[in-house]
Amino acid sequence: MKQIIFLFLFFPMMIWSQSNFDKAEKLFKDGKYEQAQPVFEALLKTDSSNLRIIECLGDIAGSRKSWEEAIGYYEKLKDLKPTEANYFYKYGGATGMRALEVNKFRALGMIDEIKSSFEKALQLDPGHIDARWALVELYIQLPRIVGGSEGKAIRYSNELLKLSPIDGYMSRGRIEEYFKRYKSAELQYKKAIAAGNSVESYQMLADLYKNKMNEPERAKVILEEFKKKNQAIK
C-alpha cells in the first residue's frame, strides 16, 4: 500500500519533469538558449546526473563563451561517463578556448590537459573527426618550444584523409594556409571541393582568396560557383 501511495505522489512530478525536459530540449534545438537555460537548471536540481541536461548546459555556456562554466559541466560529464569520447572532446575544446583568455604562463600549464583530452577522445573513438581537427589546430598554433609541430599536424591530417577525404584535404589546406604557403593551400582546398562539394571547402577557398591572396573577385566567383551547383542539385 505504501508503494502505491508513493507512486501516486511521485507520478505528477515525473510528468512535470518530462514535459519540462521536452520544452527545454525544443528550445535548445531551436537555438533559444537563454530560454532553455533556466529550465535545464531547474531540471538539474532534481536530476543531477542526467547526462543530456548537463551537456546542454555546457553547450549553452560555451555559446556565451563562458568557458569556465562550460568546463565545469563537461568535466562532470567525463566523471559520470568516462567512456564517451565526445565529452573529452568538448572538455578539451572548452579548456582550449579558456587558455586563449588567460595569461601566457597559465595557458602553458593547460596545454597538456587540452592535448590529453583530445587524445583520449581518439582513444575512445578512433573515428572521431572533430578531435583530429582540434589536434591539427593545436599543433600548428602552439609555438615549437612548448610542443607545436607541423609534422604532428600533418600526421593527424593524413589520418583525416583516410577517414574523410574532404576533411583530409581541408585540414591539409589549413596547415598550408597557416604557414603562408597559399598556392599549396589553394590546391588542397580545390581537392576538397572535388572530393565532395562541401560548403566548408568553398568557404575556406573563398576566404583564402579574399583575405590571404588579396583576390576578392576570385572569392566571389568561387562562392557563385557553389550557389549554382547547389541550385542544380535542388
mmCIF file of C-alpha atoms in Angstrom:
data_model
loop_
_atom_site.group_PDB
_atom_site.id
_atom_site.type_symbol
_atom_site.label_atom_id
_atom_site.label_comp_id
_atom_site.label_asym_id
_atom_site.label_seq_id
_atom_site.Cartn_x
_atom_site.Cartn_y
_atom_site.Cartn_z
ATOM 1 C CA MET A 1 0.000 0.000 0.000
ATOM 2 C CA LYS A 2 2.851 2.383 0.841
ATOM 3 C CA GLN A 3 4.424 1.729 -2.569
ATOM 4 C CA ILE A 4 1.127 2.591 -4.283
ATOM 5 C CA ILE A 5 0.829 5.850 -2.316
ATOM 6 C CA PHE A 6 4.446 6.725 -3.178
ATOM 7 C CA LEU A 7 3.859 6.150 -6.891
ATOM 8 C CA PHE A 8 0.654 8.155 -6.743
ATOM 9 C CA LEU A 9 2.515 11.108 -5.196
ATOM 10 C CA PHE A 10 5.579 10.772 -7.411
ATOM 11 C CA PHE A 11 3.801 10.307 -10.754
ATOM 12 C CA PRO A 12 2.777 14.002 -11.226
ATOM 13 C CA MET A 13 6.391 15.025 -10.573
ATOM 14 C CA MET A 14 7.588 12.619 -13.270
ATOM 15 C CA ILE A 15 5.118 14.070 -15.767
ATOM 16 C CA TRP A 16 6.191 17.641 -14.874
ATOM 17 C CA SER A 17 9.844 16.735 -15.263
ATOM 18 C CA GLN A 18 9.342 15.072 -18.641
ATOM 19 C CA SER A 19 7.210 17.876 -20.044
ATOM 20 C CA ASN A 20 9.737 20.471 -18.930
ATOM 21 C CA PHE A 21 12.598 18.441 -20.370
ATOM 22 C CA ASP A 22 10.790 18.256 -23.722
ATOM 23 C CA LYS A 23 10.207 22.014 -23.556
ATOM 24 C CA ALA A 24 13.862 22.736 -22.777
ATOM 25 C CA GLU A 25 15.056 20.330 -25.466
ATOM 26 C CA LYS A 26 12.904 22.035 -28.103
ATOM 27 C CA LEU A 27 14.106 25.485 -27.066
ATOM 28 C CA PHE A 28 17.692 24.240 -27.218
ATOM 29 C CA LYS A 29 17.290 22.715 -30.684
ATOM 30 C CA ASP A 30 15.674 25.968 -31.878
ATOM 31 C CA GLY A 31 18.717 27.894 -30.666
ATOM 32 C CA LYS A 32 16.771 29.682 -27.922
ATOM 33 C CA TYR A 33 19.485 29.116 -25.360
ATOM 34 C CA GLU A 34 18.561 31.909 -22.967
ATOM 35 C CA GLN A 35 15.080 30.471 -22.578
ATOM 36 C CA ALA A 36 16.276 26.876 -22.347
ATOM 37 C CA GLN A 37 18.931 27.511 -19.711
ATOM 38 C CA PRO A 38 16.730 28.206 -16.646
ATOM 39 C CA VAL A 39 14.522 25.216 -17.475
ATOM 40 C CA PHE A 40 17.528 22.907 -17.707
ATOM 41 C CA GLU A 41 18.956 24.355 -14.483
ATOM 42 C CA ALA A 42 15.694 23.657 -12.651
ATOM 43 C CA LEU A 43 15.648 20.110 -14.006
ATOM 44 C CA LEU A 44 19.251 19.546 -12.941
ATOM 45 C CA LYS A 45 18.311 20.223 -9.308
ATOM 46 C CA THR A 46 16.047 17.172 -9.320
ATOM 47 C CA ASP A 47 18.116 15.038 -11.722
ATOM 48 C CA SER A 48 21.748 15.903 -11.055
ATOM 49 C CA SER A 49 23.210 13.021 -13.085
ATOM 50 C CA ASN A 50 21.218 13.485 -16.280
ATOM 51 C CA LEU A 51 23.885 13.496 -19.000
ATOM 52 C CA ARG A 52 21.773 15.276 -21.605
ATOM 53 C CA ILE A 53 20.834 18.112 -19.255
ATOM 54 C CA ILE A 54 24.459 18.626 -18.218
ATOM 55 C CA GLU A 55 25.679 18.531 -21.812
ATOM 56 C CA CYS A 56 23.091 21.073 -22.950
ATOM 57 C CA LEU A 57 24.040 23.416 -20.105
ATOM 58 C CA GLY A 58 27.697 23.039 -21.075
ATOM 59 C CA ASP A 59 26.895 23.812 -24.706
ATOM 60 C CA ILE A 60 24.826 26.841 -23.678
ATOM 61 C CA ALA A 61 27.698 28.132 -21.532
ATOM 62 C CA GLY A 62 30.044 27.628 -24.479
ATOM 63 C CA SER A 63 27.714 29.563 -26.788
ATOM 64 C CA ARG A 64 28.085 32.511 -24.371
ATOM 65 C CA LYS A 65 31.849 31.986 -24.245
ATOM 66 C CA SER A 66 31.562 31.289 -20.520
ATOM 67 C CA TRP A 67 34.388 28.780 -20.760
ATOM 68 C CA GLU A 68 34.951 28.183 -17.037
ATOM 69 C CA GLU A 69 31.294 27.298 -16.640
ATOM 70 C CA ALA A 70 31.360 25.050 -19.715
ATOM 71 C CA ILE A 71 34.484 23.301 -18.424
ATOM 72 C CA GLY A 72 32.682 22.534 -15.153
ATOM 73 C CA TYR A 73 29.779 20.877 -16.937
ATOM 74 C CA TYR A 74 31.968 18.888 -19.343
ATOM 75 C CA GLU A 75 34.230 17.756 -16.507
ATOM 76 C CA LYS A 76 31.167 16.407 -14.712
ATOM 77 C CA LEU A 77 30.172 14.548 -17.888
ATOM 78 C CA LYS A 78 33.632 12.936 -18.069
ATOM 79 C CA ASP A 79 33.322 11.777 -14.475
ATOM 80 C CA LEU A 80 29.821 10.386 -14.964
ATOM 81 C CA LYS A 81 30.595 8.605 -18.238
ATOM 82 C CA PRO A 82 34.351 8.254 -18.822
ATOM 83 C CA THR A 83 33.791 6.075 -21.904
ATOM 84 C CA GLU A 84 32.165 8.814 -24.012
ATOM 85 C CA ALA A 85 34.653 10.331 -26.468
ATOM 86 C CA ASN A 86 32.625 13.437 -27.186
ATOM 87 C CA TYR A 87 32.711 14.554 -23.545
ATOM 88 C CA PHE A 88 36.521 14.567 -23.601
ATOM 89 C CA TYR A 89 36.487 16.402 -26.927
ATOM 90 C CA LYS A 90 34.167 19.101 -25.607
ATOM 91 C CA TYR A 91 36.147 19.416 -22.383
ATOM 92 C CA GLY A 92 39.372 19.823 -24.343
ATOM 93 C CA GLY A 93 37.772 22.385 -26.636
ATOM 94 C CA ALA A 94 36.400 24.493 -23.777
ATOM 95 C CA THR A 95 39.734 24.310 -21.972
ATOM 96 C CA GLY A 96 41.497 25.394 -25.152
ATOM 97 C CA MET A 97 39.213 28.391 -25.545
ATOM 98 C CA ARG A 98 39.778 29.323 -21.899
ATOM 99 C CA ALA A 99 43.532 29.127 -22.462
ATOM 100 C CA LEU A 100 43.211 31.873 -25.077
ATOM 101 C CA GLU A 101 41.740 34.201 -22.442
ATOM 102 C CA VAL A 102 44.239 33.764 -19.606
ATOM 103 C CA ASN A 103 47.829 34.954 -19.312
ATOM 104 C CA LYS A 104 50.510 33.057 -21.224
ATOM 105 C CA PHE A 105 52.035 31.471 -18.129
ATOM 106 C CA ARG A 106 48.718 29.974 -17.031
ATOM 107 C CA ALA A 107 47.879 28.947 -20.596
ATOM 108 C CA LEU A 108 51.113 26.944 -20.826
ATOM 109 C CA GLY A 109 50.005 24.925 -17.822
ATOM 110 C CA MET A 110 46.789 23.993 -19.637
ATOM 111 C CA ILE A 111 48.362 22.603 -22.803
ATOM 112 C CA ASP A 112 48.848 19.037 -21.564
ATOM 113 C CA GLU A 113 45.246 18.892 -20.332
ATOM 114 C CA ILE A 114 43.943 20.081 -23.691
ATOM 115 C CA LYS A 115 46.112 17.685 -25.683
ATOM 116 C CA SER A 116 45.390 14.667 -23.489
ATOM 117 C CA SER A 117 41.634 15.334 -23.694
ATOM 118 C CA PHE A 118 41.640 15.234 -27.491
ATOM 119 C CA GLU A 119 43.897 12.172 -27.492
ATOM 120 C CA LYS A 120 41.560 10.442 -25.029
ATOM 121 C CA ALA A 121 38.643 11.181 -27.345
ATOM 122 C CA LEU A 122 40.540 9.435 -30.157
ATOM 123 C CA GLN A 123 41.398 6.515 -27.901
ATOM 124 C CA LEU A 124 37.717 6.049 -27.084
ATOM 125 C CA ASP A 125 36.548 6.700 -30.657
ATOM 126 C CA PRO A 126 39.274 6.142 -33.281
ATOM 127 C CA GLY A 127 36.981 7.605 -35.938
ATOM 128 C CA HIS A 128 36.427 10.934 -34.169
ATOM 129 C CA ILE A 129 36.794 13.586 -36.899
ATOM 130 C CA ASP A 130 36.498 16.723 -34.749
ATOM 131 C CA ALA A 131 39.153 15.613 -32.244
ATOM 132 C CA ARG A 132 41.649 15.210 -35.093
ATOM 133 C CA TRP A 133 40.779 18.646 -36.436
ATOM 134 C CA ALA A 134 41.357 20.040 -32.946
ATOM 135 C CA LEU A 135 44.774 18.393 -32.752
ATOM 136 C CA VAL A 136 45.699 19.777 -36.180
ATOM 137 C CA GLU A 137 44.859 23.282 -34.941
ATOM 138 C CA LEU A 138 46.641 22.730 -31.638
ATOM 139 C CA TYR A 139 49.900 21.571 -33.196
ATOM 140 C CA ILE A 140 50.088 24.321 -35.819
ATOM 141 C CA GLN A 141 49.249 27.116 -33.386
ATOM 142 C CA LEU A 142 51.443 26.061 -30.476
ATOM 143 C CA PRO A 143 54.960 27.503 -30.508
ATOM 144 C CA ARG A 144 57.526 24.773 -31.173
ATOM 145 C CA ILE A 145 59.168 25.372 -27.799
ATOM 146 C CA VAL A 146 56.025 24.156 -25.996
ATOM 147 C CA GLY A 147 55.154 21.266 -28.269
ATOM 148 C CA GLY A 148 53.997 22.763 -31.545
ATOM 149 C CA SER A 149 54.747 20.534 -34.504
ATOM 150 C CA GLU A 150 53.824 20.829 -38.150
ATOM 151 C CA GLY A 151 54.785 17.185 -38.597
ATOM 152 C CA LYS A 152 52.262 16.034 -35.988
ATOM 153 C CA ALA A 153 49.599 18.270 -37.506
ATOM 154 C CA ILE A 154 50.243 16.651 -40.900
ATOM 155 C CA ARG A 155 50.025 13.208 -39.302
ATOM 156 C CA TYR A 156 46.529 13.917 -37.993
ATOM 157 C CA SER A 157 45.590 15.474 -41.332
ATOM 158 C CA ASN A 158 46.679 12.270 -43.081
ATOM 159 C CA GLU A 159 44.519 10.261 -40.677
ATOM 160 C CA LEU A 160 41.607 12.517 -41.554
ATOM 161 C CA LEU A 161 42.242 11.890 -45.247
ATOM 162 C CA LYS A 162 41.715 8.158 -44.687
ATOM 163 C CA LEU A 163 38.522 8.707 -42.678
ATOM 164 C CA SER A 164 37.056 11.541 -44.750
ATOM 165 C CA PRO A 165 38.812 12.816 -47.907
ATOM 166 C CA ILE A 166 37.073 16.198 -47.659
ATOM 167 C CA ASP A 167 38.300 16.754 -44.098
ATOM 168 C CA GLY A 168 41.724 15.437 -45.019
ATOM 169 C CA TYR A 169 42.194 17.906 -47.870
ATOM 170 C CA MET A 170 40.664 20.806 -45.933
ATOM 171 C CA SER A 171 42.837 20.171 -42.883
ATOM 172 C CA ARG A 172 45.961 19.963 -45.043
ATOM 173 C CA GLY A 173 44.894 23.179 -46.742
ATOM 174 C CA ARG A 174 44.506 24.756 -43.315
ATOM 175 C CA ILE A 175 48.070 23.748 -42.420
ATOM 176 C CA GLU A 176 49.447 25.131 -45.683
ATOM 177 C CA GLU A 177 47.481 28.348 -45.233
ATOM 178 C CA TYR A 178 48.676 28.802 -41.631
ATOM 179 C CA PHE A 179 52.298 28.603 -42.742
ATOM 180 C CA LYS A 180 51.569 31.033 -45.603
ATOM 181 C CA ARG A 181 52.028 28.539 -48.413
ATOM 182 C CA TYR A 182 48.980 29.908 -50.143
ATOM 183 C CA LYS A 183 49.306 28.257 -53.551
ATOM 184 C CA SER A 184 49.621 24.883 -51.896
ATOM 185 C CA ALA A 185 46.629 25.666 -49.663
ATOM 186 C CA GLU A 186 44.633 26.612 -52.756
ATOM 187 C CA LEU A 187 45.410 23.230 -54.322
ATOM 188 C CA GLN A 188 44.287 21.346 -51.208
ATOM 189 C CA TYR A 189 41.011 23.275 -50.961
ATOM 190 C CA LYS A 190 40.313 22.563 -54.631
ATOM 191 C CA LYS A 191 40.900 18.858 -53.944
ATOM 192 C CA ALA A 192 38.403 19.099 -51.083
ATOM 193 C CA ILE A 193 35.827 20.658 -53.418
ATOM 194 C CA ALA A 194 36.403 17.912 -55.982
ATOM 195 C CA ALA A 195 36.018 15.283 -53.257
ATOM 196 C CA GLY A 196 32.583 16.405 -52.151
ATOM 197 C CA ASN A 197 31.479 19.976 -52.903
ATOM 198 C CA SER A 198 31.015 20.795 -49.213
ATOM 199 C CA VAL A 199 30.092 24.362 -48.341
ATOM 200 C CA GLU A 200 33.030 24.490 -45.899
ATOM 201 C CA SER A 201 35.555 23.744 -48.636
ATOM 202 C CA TYR A 202 34.167 26.504 -50.857
ATOM 203 C CA GLN A 203 34.172 28.934 -47.932
ATOM 204 C CA MET A 204 37.759 28.109 -46.985
ATOM 205 C CA LEU A 205 38.933 28.635 -50.562
ATOM 206 C CA ALA A 206 36.962 31.875 -50.878
ATOM 207 C CA ASP A 207 38.401 33.107 -47.582
ATOM 208 C CA LEU A 208 41.908 32.263 -48.779
ATOM 209 C CA TYR A 209 41.405 34.256 -51.981
ATOM 210 C CA LYS A 210 39.855 37.238 -50.227
ATOM 211 C CA ASN A 211 41.898 37.562 -47.043
ATOM 212 C CA LYS A 212 45.254 35.980 -47.808
ATOM 213 C CA MET A 213 45.837 36.195 -51.544
ATOM 214 C CA ASN A 214 44.148 39.594 -51.982
ATOM 215 C CA GLU A 215 41.917 38.332 -54.802
ATOM 216 C CA PRO A 216 38.357 39.256 -53.760
ATOM 217 C CA GLU A 217 36.989 38.724 -57.283
ATOM 218 C CA ARG A 218 38.113 35.107 -57.286
ATOM 219 C CA ALA A 219 36.432 34.695 -53.904
ATOM 220 C CA LYS A 220 33.143 35.929 -55.400
ATOM 221 C CA VAL A 221 33.495 33.593 -58.362
ATOM 222 C CA ILE A 222 34.055 30.528 -56.184
ATOM 223 C CA LEU A 223 31.045 31.337 -53.982
ATOM 224 C CA GLU A 224 28.881 31.855 -57.056
ATOM 225 C CA GLU A 225 30.046 28.514 -58.369
ATOM 226 C CA PHE A 226 28.888 26.868 -55.153
ATOM 227 C CA LYS A 227 25.469 28.551 -55.349
ATOM 228 C CA LYS A 228 24.960 27.384 -58.938
ATOM 229 C CA LYS A 229 25.937 23.790 -58.125
ATOM 230 C CA ASN A 230 23.716 23.790 -55.042
ATOM 231 C CA GLN A 231 20.736 25.078 -57.049
ATOM 232 C CA ALA A 232 21.332 22.449 -59.736
ATOM 233 C CA ILE A 233 21.252 19.687 -57.111
ATOM 234 C CA LYS A 234 17.943 21.021 -55.715
#
